[in-house]
Amino acid sequence: MQGYILKGSQIREVVDAVLAIHAGNAYVSPQLAGKLLLAIRTPPQPSALDTLTDRERGILGLVAEGLPNKAIAARLDLAEKTVKHHMTSLMRKLGVRSRVEAALVAQRQGLT
């Protein structure tokens, strides 16, 4: 079994936790229990990347690799203007104002 207590717990709580675990039970500090229940009840927020189309995700991945619009257009067999349109759309959806910010979002979200 496992137990979780806070670093600053009183000796009595540490003893209670050890006894509970020794008896085969789990132990969670009461201060943590409320936070854990709240986290379980709160539905996960969708990632900003979830709002992107497959094409926008693909373009964002190439931006994160450092490719300029012209190279992205060539690689995906698209017009550069089409890539620019997708960039405008994905940047709006991600709430970013630059390619660098978009690339950082992609990296943080594990797209690259």
JSON list of C-alpha atoms in Angstrom, two decimals:
[
{"chain": "A", "resi": 1, "resn": "MET", "atom": "CA", "xyz": [0.00, 0.00, 0.00]},
{"chain": "A", "resi": 2, "resn": "GLN", "atom": "CA", "xyz": [0.94, 3.62, -0.30]},
{"chain": "A", "resi": 3, "resn": "GLY", "atom": "CA", "xyz": [0.51, 6.74, 1.73]},
{"chain": "A", "resi": 4, "resn": "TYR", "atom": "CA", "xyz": [0.86, 10.45, 1.16]},
{"chain": "A", "resi": 5, "resn": "ILE", "atom": "CA", "xyz": [1.40, 13.02, 3.86]},
{"chain": "A", "resi": 6, "resn": "LEU", "atom": "CA", "xyz": [2.56, 16.60, 3.79]},
{"chain": "A", "resi": 7, "resn": "LYS", "atom": "CA", "xyz": [6.14, 17.48, 4.57]},
{"chain": "A", "resi": 8, "resn": "GLY", "atom": "CA", "xyz": [5.18, 19.50, 7.66]},
{"chain": "A", "resi": 9, "resn": "SER", "atom": "CA", "xyz": [2.84, 16.87, 9.13]},
{"chain": "A", "resi": 10, "resn": "GLN", "atom": "CA", "xyz": [2.69, 16.42, 12.89]},
{"chain": "A", "resi": 11, "resn": "ILE", "atom": "CA", "xyz": [4.27, 13.31, 14.43]},
{"chain": "A", "resi": 12, "resn": "ARG", "atom": "CA", "xyz": [0.80, 11.93, 15.28]},
{"chain": "A", "resi": 13, "resn": "GLU", "atom": "CA", "xyz": [-0.19, 12.00, 11.60]},
{"chain": "A", "resi": 14, "resn": "VAL", "atom": "CA", "xyz": [3.04, 10.28, 10.57]},
{"chain": "A", "resi": 15, "resn": "VAL", "atom": "CA", "xyz": [2.37, 7.52, 13.11]},
{"chain": "A", "resi": 16, "resn": "ASP", "atom": "CA", "xyz": [-1.25, 7.18, 11.91]},
{"chain": "A", "resi": 17, "resn": "ALA", "atom": "CA", "xyz": [-0.04, 6.92, 8.31]},
{"chain": "A", "resi": 18, "resn": "VAL", "atom": "CA", "xyz": [2.56, 4.25, 9.15]},
{"chain": "A", "resi": 19, "resn": "LEU", "atom": "CA", "xyz": [0.01, 2.23, 11.13]},
{"chain": "A", "resi": 20, "resn": "ALA", "atom": "CA", "xyz": [-2.56, 2.44, 8.34]},
{"chain": "A", "resi": 21, "resn": "ILE", "atom": "CA", "xyz": [-0.06, 1.37, 5.70]},
{"chain": "A", "resi": 22, "resn": "HIS", "atom": "CA", "xyz": [1.28, -1.41, 7.92]},
{"chain": "A", "resi": 23, "resn": "ALA", "atom": "CA", "xyz": [-2.30, -2.69, 8.28]},
{"chain": "A", "resi": 24, "resn": "GLY", "atom": "CA", "xyz": [-2.57, -2.86, 4.49]},
{"chain": "A", "resi": 25, "resn": "ASN", "atom": "CA", "xyz": [-4.53, 0.33, 4.00]},
{"chain": "A", "resi": 26, "resn": "ALA", "atom": "CA", "xyz": [-3.74, 3.43, 2.01]},
{"chain": "A", "resi": 27, "resn": "TYR", "atom": "CA", "xyz": [-3.31, 6.75, 3.79]},
{"chain": "A", "resi": 28, "resn": "VAL", "atom": "CA", "xyz": [-3.79, 10.25, 2.43]},
{"chain": "A", "resi": 29, "resn": "SER", "atom": "CA", "xyz": [-3.29, 13.31, 4.56]},
{"chain": "A", "resi": 30, "resn": "PRO", "atom": "CA", "xyz": [-6.66, 15.02, 5.14]},
{"chain": "A", "resi": 31, "resn": "GLN", "atom": "CA", "xyz": [-5.24, 18.26, 3.73]},
{"chain": "A", "resi": 32, "resn": "LEU", "atom": "CA", "xyz": [-4.46, 16.45, 0.47]},
{"chain": "A", "resi": 33, "resn": "ALA", "atom": "CA", "xyz": [-7.67, 14.43, 0.31]},
{"chain": "A", "resi": 34, "resn": "GLY", "atom": "CA", "xyz": [-9.84, 17.46, -0.44]},
{"chain": "A", "resi": 35, "resn": "LYS", "atom": "CA", "xyz": [-7.53, 18.64, -3.19]},
{"chain": "A", "resi": 36, "resn": "LEU", "atom": "CA", "xyz": [-7.42, 15.17, -4.73]},
{"chain": "A", "resi": 37, "resn": "LEU", "atom": "CA", "xyz": [-11.21, 14.89, -4.75]},
{"chain": "A", "resi": 38, "resn": "LEU", "atom": "CA", "xyz": [-11.50, 18.29, -6.41]},
{"chain": "A", "resi": 39, "resn": "ALA", "atom": "CA", "xyz": [-8.97, 17.27, -9.06]},
{"chain": "A", "resi": 40, "resn": "ILE", "atom": "CA", "xyz": [-10.85, 14.04, -9.74]},
{"chain": "A", "resi": 41, "resn": "ARG", "atom": "CA", "xyz": [-14.20, 15.83, -10.06]},
{"chain": "A", "resi": 42, "resn": "THR", "atom": "CA", "xyz": [-12.87, 18.58, -12.32]},
{"chain": "A", "resi": 43, "resn": "PRO", "atom": "CA", "xyz": [-13.03, 17.51, -15.96]},
{"chain": "A", "resi": 44, "resn": "PRO", "atom": "CA", "xyz": [-9.77, 17.98, -17.84]},
{"chain": "A", "resi": 45, "resn": "GLN", "atom": "CA", "xyz": [-9.59, 21.07, -19.99]},
{"chain": "A", "resi": 46, "resn": "PRO", "atom": "CA", "xyz": [-9.08, 20.37, -23.68]},
{"chain": "A", "resi": 47, "resn": "SER", "atom": "CA", "xyz": [-5.67, 21.22, -25.01]},
{"chain": "A", "resi": 48, "resn": "ALA", "atom": "CA", "xyz": [-5.46, 24.21, -27.32]},
{"chain": "A", "resi": 49, "resn": "LEU", "atom": "CA", "xyz": [-4.09, 21.77, -29.89]},
{"chain": "A", "resi": 50, "resn": "ASP", "atom": "CA", "xyz": [-7.39, 19.88, -29.81]},
{"chain": "A", "resi": 51, "resn": "THR", "atom": "CA", "xyz": [-9.06, 22.82, -31.56]},
{"chain": "A", "resi": 52, "resn": "LEU", "atom": "CA", "xyz": [-6.74, 22.60, -34.56]},
{"chain": "A", "resi": 53, "resn": "THR", "atom": "CA", "xyz": [-7.55, 20.80, -37.78]},
{"chain": "A", "resi": 54, "resn": "ASP", "atom": "CA", "xyz": [-5.24, 18.01, -38.92]},
{"chain": "A", "resi": 55, "resn": "ARG", "atom": "CA", "xyz": [-3.76, 20.34, -41.54]},
{"chain": "A", "resi": 56, "resn": "GLU", "atom": "CA", "xyz": [-3.14, 23.08, -38.95]},
{"chain": "A", "resi": 57, "resn": "ARG", "atom": "CA", "xyz": [-1.48, 20.55, -36.63]},
{"chain": "A", "resi": 58, "resn": "GLY", "atom": "CA", "xyz": [0.76, 19.41, -39.47]},
{"chain": "A", "resi": 59, "resn": "ILE", "atom": "CA", "xyz": [1.75, 22.95, -40.32]},
{"chain": "A", "resi": 60, "resn": "LEU", "atom": "CA", "xyz": [2.35, 23.77, -36.66]},
{"chain": "A", "resi": 61, "resn": "GLY", "atom": "CA", "xyz": [4.66, 20.78, -36.38]},
{"chain": "A", "resi": 62, "resn": "LEU", "atom": "CA", "xyz": [6.70, 22.04, -39.33]},
{"chain": "A", "resi": 63, "resn": "VAL", "atom": "CA", "xyz": [6.79, 25.55, -37.85]},
{"chain": "A", "resi": 64, "resn": "ALA", "atom": "CA", "xyz": [8.12, 24.01, -34.63]},
{"chain": "A", "resi": 65, "resn": "GLU", "atom": "CA", "xyz": [10.87, 22.39, -36.70]},
{"chain": "A", "resi": 66, "resn": "GLY", "atom": "CA", "xyz": [11.82, 25.88, -37.86]},
{"chain": "A", "resi": 67, "resn": "LEU", "atom": "CA", "xyz": [10.55, 25.74, -41.45]},
{"chain": "A", "resi": 68, "resn": "PRO", "atom": "CA", "xyz": [9.42, 29.00, -43.10]},
{"chain": "A", "resi": 69, "resn": "ASN", "atom": "CA", "xyz": [6.08, 29.23, -44.93]},
{"chain": "A", "resi": 70, "resn": "LYS", "atom": "CA", "xyz": [7.69, 28.73, -48.32]},
{"chain": "A", "resi": 71, "resn": "ALA", "atom": "CA", "xyz": [9.34, 25.46, -47.27]},
{"chain": "A", "resi": 72, "resn": "ILE", "atom": "CA", "xyz": [6.15, 24.27, -45.57]},
{"chain": "A", "resi": 73, "resn": "ALA", "atom": "CA", "xyz": [4.19, 25.00, -48.74]},
{"chain": "A", "resi": 74, "resn": "ALA", "atom": "CA", "xyz": [6.70, 23.06, -50.84]},
{"chain": "A", "resi": 75, "resn": "ARG", "atom": "CA", "xyz": [6.73, 20.09, -48.47]},
{"chain": "A", "resi": 76, "resn": "LEU", "atom": "CA", "xyz": [2.92, 19.88, -48.28]},
{"chain": "A", "resi": 77, "resn": "ASP", "atom": "CA", "xyz": [2.35, 20.78, -51.94]},
{"chain": "A", "resi": 78, "resn": "LEU", "atom": "CA", "xyz": [0.31, 23.85, -51.00]},
{"chain": "A", "resi": 79, "resn": "ALA", "atom": "CA", "xyz": [0.36, 27.46, -52.10]},
{"chain": "A", "resi": 80, "resn": "GLU", "atom": "CA", "xyz": [2.30, 29.70, -49.73]},
{"chain": "A", "resi": 81, "resn": "LYS", "atom": "CA", "xyz": [-0.85, 31.81, -49.37]},
{"chain": "A", "resi": 82, "resn": "THR", "atom": "CA", "xyz": [-2.71, 28.72, -48.12]},
{"chain": "A", "resi": 83, "resn": "VAL", "atom": "CA", "xyz": [-0.02, 28.10, -45.51]},
{"chain": "A", "resi": 84, "resn": "LYS", "atom": "CA", "xyz": [-0.29, 31.74, -44.39]},
{"chain": "A", "resi": 85, "resn": "HIS", "atom": "CA", "xyz": [-4.06, 31.34, -44.06]},
{"chain": "A", "resi": 86, "resn": "HIS", "atom": "CA", "xyz": [-3.62, 28.21, -41.92]},
{"chain": "A", "resi": 87, "resn": "MET", "atom": "CA", "xyz": [-1.00, 30.01, -39.82]},
{"chain": "A", "resi": 88, "resn": "THR", "atom": "CA", "xyz": [-3.38, 32.90, -39.15]},
{"chain": "A", "resi": 89, "resn": "SER", "atom": "CA", "xyz": [-6.12, 30.47, -38.15]},
{"chain": "A", "resi": 90, "resn": "LEU", "atom": "CA", "xyz": [-3.99, 28.28, -35.89]},
{"chain": "A", "resi": 91, "resn": "MET", "atom": "CA", "xyz": [-2.36, 31.26, -34.19]},
{"chain": "A", "resi": 92, "resn": "ARG", "atom": "CA", "xyz": [-5.80, 32.69, -33.43]},
{"chain": "A", "resi": 93, "resn": "LYS", "atom": "CA", "xyz": [-6.97, 29.35, -32.03]},
{"chain": "A", "resi": 94, "resn": "LEU", "atom": "CA", "xyz": [-3.85, 29.02, -29.87]},
{"chain": "A", "resi": 95, "resn": "GLY", "atom": "CA", "xyz": [-4.07, 32.62, -28.68]},
{"chain": "A", "resi": 96, "resn": "VAL", "atom": "CA", "xyz": [-0.53, 33.45, -29.78]},
{"chain": "A", "resi": 97, "resn": "ARG", "atom": "CA", "xyz": [0.82, 36.39, -31.74]},
{"chain": "A", "resi": 98, "resn": "SER", "atom": "CA", "xyz": [3.96, 35.01, -33.34]},
{"chain": "A", "resi": 99, "resn": "ARG", "atom": "CA", "xyz": [5.39, 31.90, -34.98]},
{"chain": "A", "resi": 100, "resn": "VAL", "atom": "CA", "xyz": [7.81, 31.54, -32.10]},
{"chain": "A", "resi": 101, "resn": "GLU", "atom": "CA", "xyz": [4.98, 31.46, -29.57]},
{"chain": "A", "resi": 102, "resn": "ALA", "atom": "CA", "xyz": [3.13, 28.92, -31.73]},
{"chain": "A", "resi": 103, "resn": "ALA", "atom": "CA", "xyz": [6.24, 26.74, -31.90]},
{"chain": "A", "resi": 104, "resn": "LEU", "atom": "CA", "xyz": [6.64, 26.92, -28.12]},
{"chain": "A", "resi": 105, "resn": "VAL", "atom": "CA", "xyz": [3.03, 25.80, -27.63]},
{"chain": "A", "resi": 106, "resn": "ALA", "atom": "CA", "xyz": [3.67, 22.88, -29.99]},
{"chain": "A", "resi": 107, "resn": "GLN", "atom": "CA", "xyz": [6.77, 21.84, -28.06]},
{"chain": "A", "resi": 108, "resn": "ARG", "atom": "CA", "xyz": [5.10, 22.18, -24.65]},
{"chain": "A", "resi": 109, "resn": "GLN", "atom": "CA", "xyz": [2.15, 20.10, -25.81]},
{"chain": "A", "resi": 110, "resn": "GLY", "atom": "CA", "xyz": [4.43, 17.39, -27.20]},
{"chain": "A", "resi": 111, "resn": "LEU", "atom": "CA", "xyz": [3.58, 17.95, -30.86]},
{"chain": "A", "resi": 112, "resn": "THR", "atom": "CA", "xyz": [7.23, 17.86, -31.91]}
]
